[in-house]
Every structure is written in C-alpha cells, then in structure tokens.
PDB file of C-alpha atoms in Angstrom:
ATOM      1  CA  UNK A   1     -61.082 -60.814 -51.695  1.00 56.00           C
ATOM      2  CA  UNK A   2     -60.859 -61.015 -47.921  1.00 69.00           C
ATOM      3  CA  UNK A   3     -63.132 -58.995 -45.673  1.00 71.00           C
ATOM      4  CA  UNK A   4     -60.258 -56.840 -44.432  1.00 71.00           C
ATOM      5  CA  UNK A   5     -59.095 -56.039 -47.981  1.00 77.00           C
ATOM      6  CA  UNK A   6     -62.640 -55.203 -49.042  1.00 78.00           C
ATOM      7  CA  UNK A   7     -63.097 -53.009 -45.964  1.00 79.00           C
ATOM      8  CA  UNK A   8     -59.894 -51.046 -46.557  1.00 69.00           C
ATOM      9  CA  UNK A   9     -60.610 -50.706 -50.277  1.00 81.00           C
ATOM     10  CA  UNK A  10     -64.053 -49.325 -49.443  1.00 79.00           C
ATOM     11  CA  UNK A  11     -62.533 -47.012 -46.857  1.00 77.00           C
ATOM     12  CA  UNK A  12     -60.028 -45.607 -49.365  1.00 80.00           C
ATOM     13  CA  UNK A  13     -62.567 -45.238 -52.178  1.00 79.00           C
ATOM     14  CA  UNK A  14     -65.071 -43.644 -49.804  1.00 80.00           C
ATOM     15  CA  UNK A  15     -62.450 -41.234 -48.490  1.00 78.00           C
ATOM     16  CA  UNK A  16     -61.471 -40.227 -52.009  1.00 76.00           C
ATOM     17  CA  UNK A  17     -65.113 -39.740 -52.989  1.00 78.00           C
ATOM     18  CA  UNK A  18     -65.737 -37.639 -49.881  1.00 79.00           C
ATOM     19  CA  UNK A  19     -62.681 -35.508 -50.650  1.00 76.00           C
ATOM     20  CA  UNK A  20     -63.855 -34.887 -54.203  1.00 76.00           C
ATOM     21  CA  UNK A  21     -67.361 -34.081 -52.973  1.00 75.00           C
ATOM     22  CA  UNK A  22     -65.991 -31.566 -50.470  1.00 72.00           C
ATOM     23  CA  UNK A  23     -63.881 -29.903 -53.169  1.00 68.00           C
ATOM     24  CA  UNK A  24     -66.818 -29.737 -55.537  1.00 69.00           C
ATOM     25  CA  UNK A  25     -69.234 -28.449 -52.886  1.00 70.00           C
ATOM     26  CA  UNK A  26     -66.852 -25.869 -51.455  1.00 64.00           C
ATOM     27  CA  UNK A  27     -67.951 -22.300 -52.081  1.00 67.00           C
ATOM     28  CA  UNK A  28     -65.485 -21.094 -54.684  1.00 64.00           C
ATOM     29  CA  UNK A  29     -65.624 -20.081 -58.290  1.00 69.00           C
ATOM     30  CA  UNK A  30     -64.815 -22.501 -61.077  1.00 70.00           C
ATOM     31  CA  UNK A  31     -61.610 -20.635 -61.800  1.00 77.00           C
ATOM     32  CA  UNK A  32     -60.456 -20.883 -58.155  1.00 79.00           C
ATOM     33  CA  UNK A  33     -61.457 -24.543 -58.034  1.00 72.00           C
ATOM     34  CA  UNK A  34     -59.441 -25.373 -61.171  1.00 77.00           C
ATOM     35  CA  UNK A  35     -56.477 -23.436 -59.781  1.00 82.00           C
ATOM     36  CA  UNK A  36     -56.617 -25.370 -56.488  1.00 80.00           C
ATOM     37  CA  UNK A  37     -56.966 -28.698 -58.297  1.00 77.00           C
ATOM     38  CA  UNK A  38     -53.990 -27.829 -60.500  1.00 83.00           C
ATOM     39  CA  UNK A  39     -51.882 -26.865 -57.460  1.00 85.00           C
ATOM     40  CA  UNK A  40     -52.859 -30.013 -55.592  1.00 80.00           C
ATOM     41  CA  UNK A  41     -52.127 -32.196 -58.617  1.00 81.00           C
ATOM     42  CA  UNK A  42     -48.721 -30.509 -59.026  1.00 87.00           C
ATOM     43  CA  UNK A  43     -47.944 -31.134 -55.355  1.00 83.00           C
ATOM     44  CA  UNK A  44     -49.119 -34.731 -55.667  1.00 79.00           C
ATOM     45  CA  UNK A  45     -46.884 -35.271 -58.713  1.00 83.00           C
ATOM     46  CA  UNK A  46     -43.900 -33.788 -56.861  1.00 87.00           C
ATOM     47  CA  UNK A  47     -44.594 -35.979 -53.848  1.00 84.00           C
ATOM     48  CA  UNK A  48     -44.856 -39.062 -56.039  1.00 83.00           C
ATOM     49  CA  UNK A  49     -41.607 -38.098 -57.791  1.00 85.00           C
ATOM     50  CA  UNK A  50     -39.867 -37.673 -54.433  1.00 86.00           C
ATOM     51  CA  UNK A  51     -41.283 -40.982 -53.246  1.00 86.00           C
ATOM     52  CA  UNK A  52     -40.087 -42.693 -56.420  1.00 86.00           C
ATOM     53  CA  UNK A  53     -36.581 -41.241 -56.015  1.00 87.00           C
ATOM     54  CA  UNK A  54     -36.427 -42.284 -52.383  1.00 90.00           C
ATOM     55  CA  UNK A  55     -37.669 -45.770 -53.167  1.00 88.00           C
ATOM     56  CA  UNK A  56     -35.017 -46.161 -55.884  1.00 89.00           C
ATOM     57  CA  UNK A  57     -32.373 -44.961 -53.426  1.00 89.00           C
ATOM     58  CA  UNK A  58     -33.657 -47.414 -50.831  1.00 90.00           C
ATOM     59  CA  UNK A  59     -33.576 -50.213 -53.406  1.00 89.00           C
ATOM     60  CA  UNK A  60     -29.952 -49.396 -54.275  1.00 91.00           C
ATOM     61  CA  UNK A  61     -29.019 -49.302 -50.592  1.00 92.00           C
ATOM     62  CA  UNK A  62     -30.674 -52.663 -49.957  1.00 91.00           C
ATOM     63  CA  UNK A  63     -28.805 -54.197 -52.886  1.00 92.00           C
ATOM     64  CA  UNK A  64     -25.530 -52.741 -51.604  1.00 92.00           C
ATOM     65  CA  UNK A  65     -26.138 -53.985 -48.055  1.00 91.00           C
ATOM     66  CA  UNK A  66     -27.042 -57.442 -49.346  1.00 90.00           C
ATOM     67  CA  UNK A  67     -23.854 -57.553 -51.420  1.00 91.00           C
ATOM     68  CA  UNK A  68     -21.690 -56.353 -48.537  1.00 91.00           C
ATOM     69  CA  UNK A  69     -23.307 -58.747 -46.079  1.00 91.00           C
ATOM     70  CA  UNK A  70     -22.610 -61.645 -48.437  1.00 92.00           C
ATOM     71  CA  UNK A  71     -18.905 -60.738 -48.407  1.00 91.00           C
ATOM     72  CA  UNK A  72     -18.923 -60.316 -44.618  1.00 92.00           C
ATOM     73  CA  UNK A  73     -20.632 -63.676 -44.085  1.00 92.00           C
ATOM     74  CA  UNK A  74     -18.173 -65.406 -46.398  1.00 93.00           C
ATOM     75  CA  UNK A  75     -15.275 -63.835 -44.485  1.00 92.00           C
ATOM     76  CA  UNK A  76     -16.864 -64.866 -41.193  1.00 93.00           C
ATOM     77  CA  UNK A  77     -17.320 -68.415 -42.481  1.00 93.00           C
ATOM     78  CA  UNK A  78     -13.663 -68.620 -43.501  1.00 94.00           C
ATOM     79  CA  UNK A  79     -12.524 -67.166 -40.175  1.00 93.00           C
ATOM     80  CA  UNK A  80     -14.656 -69.656 -38.245  1.00 95.00           C
ATOM     81  CA  UNK A  81     -13.338 -72.572 -40.291  1.00 95.00           C
ATOM     82  CA  UNK A  82      -9.763 -71.403 -39.719  1.00 95.00           C
ATOM     83  CA  UNK A  83     -10.362 -70.938 -35.977  1.00 94.00           C
ATOM     84  CA  UNK A  84     -11.962 -74.382 -35.698  1.00 93.00           C
ATOM     85  CA  UNK A  85      -9.109 -75.998 -37.617  1.00 93.00           C
ATOM     86  CA  UNK A  86      -6.534 -74.240 -35.431  1.00 93.00           C
ATOM     87  CA  UNK A  87      -8.400 -75.286 -32.291  1.00 91.00           C
ATOM     88  CA  UNK A  88      -8.461 -78.913 -33.445  1.00 90.00           C
ATOM     89  CA  UNK A  89      -4.694 -78.828 -34.052  1.00 91.00           C
ATOM     90  CA  UNK A  90      -4.082 -77.276 -30.645  1.00 90.00           C
ATOM     91  CA  UNK A  91      -6.091 -79.866 -28.727  1.00 89.00           C
ATOM     92  CA  UNK A  92      -4.876 -82.855 -30.736  1.00 89.00           C
ATOM     93  CA  UNK A  93      -1.943 -83.690 -28.387  1.00 88.00           C
ATOM     94  CA  UNK A  94      -4.163 -83.408 -25.306  1.00 89.00           C
ATOM     95  CA  UNK A  95      -6.845 -85.526 -26.939  1.00 88.00           C
ATOM     96  CA  UNK A  96      -4.321 -88.238 -27.795  1.00 89.00           C
ATOM     97  CA  UNK A  97      -2.927 -88.165 -24.228  1.00 91.00           C
ATOM     98  CA  UNK A  98      -6.412 -88.480 -22.745  1.00 92.00           C
ATOM     99  CA  UNK A  99      -7.255 -91.373 -25.070  1.00 92.00           C
ATOM    100  CA  UNK A 100      -4.012 -93.124 -24.122  1.00 93.00           C
ATOM    101  CA  UNK A 101      -4.679 -92.630 -20.414  1.00 93.00           C
ATOM    102  CA  UNK A 102      -8.216 -94.017 -20.823  1.00 93.00           C
ATOM    103  CA  UNK A 103      -6.819 -97.098 -22.543  1.00 94.00           C
ATOM    104  CA  UNK A 104      -4.335 -97.546 -19.709  1.00 94.00           C
ATOM    105  CA  UNK A 105      -7.102 -97.195 -17.116  1.00 92.00           C
ATOM    106  CA  UNK A 106      -9.211 -99.759 -18.970  1.00 94.00           C
ATOM    107  CA  UNK A 107      -6.260-102.146 -19.110  1.00 93.00           C
ATOM    108  CA  UNK A 108      -5.595-101.632 -15.383  1.00 91.00           C
ATOM    109  CA  UNK A 109      -9.244-102.312 -14.581  1.00 90.00           C
ATOM    110  CA  UNK A 110      -9.174-105.444 -16.708  1.00 90.00           C
ATOM    111  CA  UNK A 111      -6.009-106.656 -14.939  1.00 89.00           C
ATOM    112  CA  UNK A 112      -7.593-105.878 -11.574  1.00 86.00           C
ATOM    113  CA  UNK A 113     -10.738-107.830 -12.475  1.00 86.00           C
ATOM    114  CA  UNK A 114      -8.615-110.775 -13.576  1.00 85.00           C
ATOM    115  CA  UNK A 115      -6.558-110.632 -10.350  1.00 84.00           C
ATOM    116  CA  UNK A 116      -9.582-110.689  -8.054  1.00 82.00           C
ATOM    117  CA  UNK A 117     -11.027-114.167  -7.669  1.00 79.00           C
ATOM    118  CA  UNK A 118     -14.706-114.527  -8.422  1.00 76.00           C
ATOM    119  CA  UNK A 119     -17.132-114.760  -5.496  1.00 76.00           C
ATOM    120  CA  UNK A 120     -18.618-118.079  -4.877  1.00 66.00           C
TER     121      UNK A 120
END
C-alpha cells in the first residue's frame, strides 16, 4: 500500500472514529441517541440510493454517447473518404497536365544540353 493510500485510509478511519466518539459522548439520552442514529442512517441510505440511481443514469448516458459517437465517427470517416476521392478526381486532369509539362521541360532541357557544345 502506498504512503498516500495509507494516509488517506487513516484519515477516513480516524474521521469516522471521531464522529462516532462525538455522537457517543454528546449529552443526550439513549433514546434520543438511537433516534438520531436511526434518522442519520435513513438519510444515509436515501443518499446512497440517490447516488446509485444517478450513477446508473450516468452509466446509461455514457453508453448512449459512446454508441452515438461511434456512428458519428463512421459517418465522418465515410464523408472524408468520399471528399478525398472526389478531390482526387477533380485534380486528376491538372495533375496529368503538370506531369506532361514537366516531361516536356525535361526533354527541352535535354535537347538544349545536347545542342550546346561542351567546354574545353
């Protein structure tokens, strides 16, 4: 157990023990004490029930968001693939023209190099 975990565990246990000691040492009759403990335990049970319900609701919402995000990401992926494919088709003629012009420039340079006599 790490030092931090041990510290926090001790802090929680100590706090609980102090709370119980305060309740037991408080000036009230046994009947009043039992009544207060019963009320506090009822409130604690209600709070835990509310927390459980909220956590289940949160779990359901997380599952729903994960499911919806999967659909959205798949749609986005398909849209991106379609857009990329369309873009490639649109630039294809320009790409071919540029490649042809580069070949012509290379051929012109080669002809120019062949036409110029070498330096001696």
